[in-house]
PDB file of C-alpha atoms and ligand atoms in Angstrom:
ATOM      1  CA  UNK V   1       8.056 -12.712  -5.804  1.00  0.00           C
ATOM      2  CA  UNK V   2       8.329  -8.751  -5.443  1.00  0.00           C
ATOM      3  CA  UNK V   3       5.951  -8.750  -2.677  1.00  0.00           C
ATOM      4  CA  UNK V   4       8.324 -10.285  -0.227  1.00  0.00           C
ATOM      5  CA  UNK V   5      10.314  -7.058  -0.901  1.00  0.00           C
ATOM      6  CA  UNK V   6       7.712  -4.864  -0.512  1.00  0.00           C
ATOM      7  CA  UNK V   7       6.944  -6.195   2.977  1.00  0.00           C
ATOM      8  CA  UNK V   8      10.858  -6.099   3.705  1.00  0.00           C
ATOM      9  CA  UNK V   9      10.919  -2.489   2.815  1.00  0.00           C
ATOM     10  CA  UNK V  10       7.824  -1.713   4.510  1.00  0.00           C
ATOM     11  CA  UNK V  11       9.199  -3.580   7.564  1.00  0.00           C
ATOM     12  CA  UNK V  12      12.123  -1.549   7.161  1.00  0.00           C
ATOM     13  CA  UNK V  13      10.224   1.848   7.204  1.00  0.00           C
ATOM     14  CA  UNK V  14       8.644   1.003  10.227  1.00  0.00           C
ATOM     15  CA  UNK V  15      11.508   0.147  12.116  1.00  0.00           C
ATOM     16  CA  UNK V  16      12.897   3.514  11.356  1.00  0.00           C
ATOM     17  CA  UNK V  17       9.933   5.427  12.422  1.00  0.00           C
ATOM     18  CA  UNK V  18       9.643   3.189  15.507  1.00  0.00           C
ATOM     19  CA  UNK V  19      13.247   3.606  16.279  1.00  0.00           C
ATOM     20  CA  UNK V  20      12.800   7.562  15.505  1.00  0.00           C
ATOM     21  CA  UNK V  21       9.851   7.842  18.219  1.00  0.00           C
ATOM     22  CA  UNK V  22      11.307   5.935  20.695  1.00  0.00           C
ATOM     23  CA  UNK V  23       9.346   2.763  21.189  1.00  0.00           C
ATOM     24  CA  UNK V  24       9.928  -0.541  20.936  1.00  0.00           C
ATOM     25  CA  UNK V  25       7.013  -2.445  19.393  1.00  0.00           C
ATOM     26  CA  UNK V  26       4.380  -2.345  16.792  1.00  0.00           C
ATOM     27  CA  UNK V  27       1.348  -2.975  18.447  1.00  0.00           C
ATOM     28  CA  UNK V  28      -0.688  -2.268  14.735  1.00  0.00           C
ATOM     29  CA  UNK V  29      -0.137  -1.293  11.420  1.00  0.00           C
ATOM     30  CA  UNK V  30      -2.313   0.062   8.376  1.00  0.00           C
ATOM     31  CA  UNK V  31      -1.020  -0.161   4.498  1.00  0.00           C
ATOM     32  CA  UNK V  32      -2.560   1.455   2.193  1.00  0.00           C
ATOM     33  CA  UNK V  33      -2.419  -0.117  -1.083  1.00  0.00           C
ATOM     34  CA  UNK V  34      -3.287   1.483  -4.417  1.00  0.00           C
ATOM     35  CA  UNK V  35      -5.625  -1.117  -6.951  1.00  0.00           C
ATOM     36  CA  UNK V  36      -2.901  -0.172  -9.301  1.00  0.00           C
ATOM     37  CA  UNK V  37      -0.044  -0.639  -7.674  1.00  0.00           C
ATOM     38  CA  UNK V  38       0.643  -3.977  -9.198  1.00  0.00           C
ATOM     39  CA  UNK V  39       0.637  -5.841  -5.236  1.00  0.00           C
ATOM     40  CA  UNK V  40      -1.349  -9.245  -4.938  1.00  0.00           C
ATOM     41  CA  UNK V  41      -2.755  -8.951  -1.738  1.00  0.00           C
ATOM     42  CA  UNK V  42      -2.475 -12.603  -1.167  1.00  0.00           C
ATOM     43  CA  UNK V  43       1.093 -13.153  -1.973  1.00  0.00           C
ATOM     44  CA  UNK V  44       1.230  -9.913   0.061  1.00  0.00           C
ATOM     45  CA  UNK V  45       0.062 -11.601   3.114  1.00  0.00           C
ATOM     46  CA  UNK V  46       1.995 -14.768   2.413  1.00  0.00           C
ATOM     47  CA  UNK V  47       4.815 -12.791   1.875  1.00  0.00           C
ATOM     48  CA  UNK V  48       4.336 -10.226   5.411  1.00  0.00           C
ATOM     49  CA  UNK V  49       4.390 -13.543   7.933  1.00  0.00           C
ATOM     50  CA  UNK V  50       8.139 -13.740   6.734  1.00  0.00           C
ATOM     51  CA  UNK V  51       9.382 -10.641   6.544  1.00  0.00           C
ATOM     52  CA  UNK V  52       8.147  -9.538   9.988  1.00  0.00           C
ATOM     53  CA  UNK V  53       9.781 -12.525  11.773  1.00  0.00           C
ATOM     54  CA  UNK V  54      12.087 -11.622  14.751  1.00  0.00           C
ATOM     55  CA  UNK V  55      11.086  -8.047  14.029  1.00  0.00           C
ATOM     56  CA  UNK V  56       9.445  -5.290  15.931  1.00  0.00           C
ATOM     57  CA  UNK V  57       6.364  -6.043  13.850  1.00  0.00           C
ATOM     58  CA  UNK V  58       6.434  -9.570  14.582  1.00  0.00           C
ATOM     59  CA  UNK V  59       3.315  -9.446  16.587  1.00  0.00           C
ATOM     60  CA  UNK V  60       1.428  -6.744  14.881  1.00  0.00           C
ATOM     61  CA  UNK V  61      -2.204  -6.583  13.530  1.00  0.00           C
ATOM     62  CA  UNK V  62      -1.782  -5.867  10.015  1.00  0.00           C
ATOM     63  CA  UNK V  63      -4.814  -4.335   8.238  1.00  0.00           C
ATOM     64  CA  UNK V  64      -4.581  -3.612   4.205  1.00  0.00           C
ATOM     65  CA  UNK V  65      -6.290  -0.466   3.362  1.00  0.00           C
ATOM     66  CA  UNK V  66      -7.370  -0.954  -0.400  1.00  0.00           C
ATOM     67  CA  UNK V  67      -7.393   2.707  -2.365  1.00  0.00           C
ATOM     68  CA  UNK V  68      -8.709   2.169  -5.965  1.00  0.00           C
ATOM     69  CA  UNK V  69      -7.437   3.733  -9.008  1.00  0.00           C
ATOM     70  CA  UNK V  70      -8.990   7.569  -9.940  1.00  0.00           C
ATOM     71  CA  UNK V  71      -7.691   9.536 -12.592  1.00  0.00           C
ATOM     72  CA  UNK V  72      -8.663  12.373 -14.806  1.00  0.00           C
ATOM     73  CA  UNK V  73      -8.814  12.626 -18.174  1.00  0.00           C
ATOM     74  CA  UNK V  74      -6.543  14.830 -20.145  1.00  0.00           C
ATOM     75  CA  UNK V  75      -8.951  15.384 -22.836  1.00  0.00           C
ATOM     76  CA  UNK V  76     -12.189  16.509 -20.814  1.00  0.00           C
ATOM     77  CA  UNK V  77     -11.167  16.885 -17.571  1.00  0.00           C
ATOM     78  CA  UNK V  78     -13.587  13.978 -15.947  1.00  0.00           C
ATOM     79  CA  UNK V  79     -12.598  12.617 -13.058  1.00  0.00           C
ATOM     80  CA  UNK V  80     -12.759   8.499 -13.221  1.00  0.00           C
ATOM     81  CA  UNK V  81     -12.348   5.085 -11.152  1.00  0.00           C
ATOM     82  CA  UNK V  82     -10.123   2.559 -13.011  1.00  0.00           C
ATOM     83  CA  UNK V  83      -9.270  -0.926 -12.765  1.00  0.00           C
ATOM     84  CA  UNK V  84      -6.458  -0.809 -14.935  1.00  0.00           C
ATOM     85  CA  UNK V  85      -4.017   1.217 -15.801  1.00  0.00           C
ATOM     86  CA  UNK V  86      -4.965   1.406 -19.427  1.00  0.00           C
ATOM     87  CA  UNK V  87      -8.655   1.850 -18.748  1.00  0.00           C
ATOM     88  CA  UNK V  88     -10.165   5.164 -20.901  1.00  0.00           C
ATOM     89  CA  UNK V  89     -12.267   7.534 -19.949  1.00  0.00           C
ATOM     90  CA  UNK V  90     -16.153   6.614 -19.764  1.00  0.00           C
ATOM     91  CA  UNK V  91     -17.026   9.983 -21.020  1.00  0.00           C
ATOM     92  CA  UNK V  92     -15.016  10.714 -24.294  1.00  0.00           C
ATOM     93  CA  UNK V  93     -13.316   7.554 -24.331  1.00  0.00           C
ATOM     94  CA  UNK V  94     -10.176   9.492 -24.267  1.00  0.00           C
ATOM     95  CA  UNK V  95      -6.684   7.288 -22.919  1.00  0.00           C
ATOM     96  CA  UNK V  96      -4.603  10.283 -21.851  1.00  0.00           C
ATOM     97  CA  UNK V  97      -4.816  10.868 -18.207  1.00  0.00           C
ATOM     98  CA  UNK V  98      -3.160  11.836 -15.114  1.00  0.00           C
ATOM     99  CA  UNK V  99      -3.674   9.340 -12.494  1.00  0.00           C
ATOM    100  CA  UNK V 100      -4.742  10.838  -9.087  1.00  0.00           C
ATOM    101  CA  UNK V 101      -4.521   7.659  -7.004  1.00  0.00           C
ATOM    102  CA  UNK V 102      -4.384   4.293  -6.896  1.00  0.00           C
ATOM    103  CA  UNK V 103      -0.666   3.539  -7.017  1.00  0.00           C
ATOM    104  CA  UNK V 104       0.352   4.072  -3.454  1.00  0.00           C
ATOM    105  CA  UNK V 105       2.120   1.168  -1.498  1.00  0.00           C
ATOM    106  CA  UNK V 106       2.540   3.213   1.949  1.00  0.00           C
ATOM    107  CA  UNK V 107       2.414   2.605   6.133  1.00  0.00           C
ATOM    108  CA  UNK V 108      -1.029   4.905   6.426  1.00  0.00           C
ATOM    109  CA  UNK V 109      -0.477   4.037  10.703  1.00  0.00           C
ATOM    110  CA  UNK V 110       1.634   2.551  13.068  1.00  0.00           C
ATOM    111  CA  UNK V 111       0.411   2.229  16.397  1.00  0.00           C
ATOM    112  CA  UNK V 112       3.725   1.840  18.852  1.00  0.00           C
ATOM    113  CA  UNK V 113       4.032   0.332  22.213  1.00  0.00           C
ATOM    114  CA  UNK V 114       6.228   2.089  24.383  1.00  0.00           C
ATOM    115  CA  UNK V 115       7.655  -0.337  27.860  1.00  0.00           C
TER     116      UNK V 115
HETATM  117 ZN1   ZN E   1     -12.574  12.255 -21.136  1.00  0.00          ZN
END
């Protein structure tokens, strides 16, 4: 289940940033989570209640910030939403394209407690 690691390594990141500020708990923290990034949000959530046991997260709000999938096409320059990663372009039904967003699995916010 790769979303267990994600939430390790996210857990991970945060404890460094806490650690670099100075603080000592995670009071919140916001993900931001691209439609394409290939994360079930469910197993996601399954998978966060473990990973942030006996951590400085343990007791944080976690909110999922969803970012869906934009990309522009190669062939006329349209910018798009996608679903999937093999979606074409509505326009000129053109497949090559740069994808702009939608991919990201990063800590948008942590909100520390300091005592
Ligand atoms: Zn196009």
């Amino acid at each position: 289940m790769h979303e267990f690691y994600i939430a390790l390594s996210i857990v991970e990141t945060a404890e460094l940033e806490v650690k670099k500020a100075g603080g000592n708990l995670v009071e919140e923290i916001v993900l931001e989570i691209g439609d394409l990034a290939g994360v079930e949000e469910e197993a996601l959530e399954y998978a966060w209640e473990e990973a942030v046991k006996q951590t400085i997260l343990e007791k944080a709000r976690c909110t999922i910030e969803k970012k869906s999938g934009i990309a522009r096409c190669l062939n006329c320059q349209q910018e798009f939403t996608l679903s999937f990663a093999y979606d074409i372009c509505p326009s000129c039904n053109g497949f090559r394209k740069e994808l702009l967003q939608g991919k990201e699995i990063r800590i948008r916010s942590l909100t520390i407690l300091y005592n």
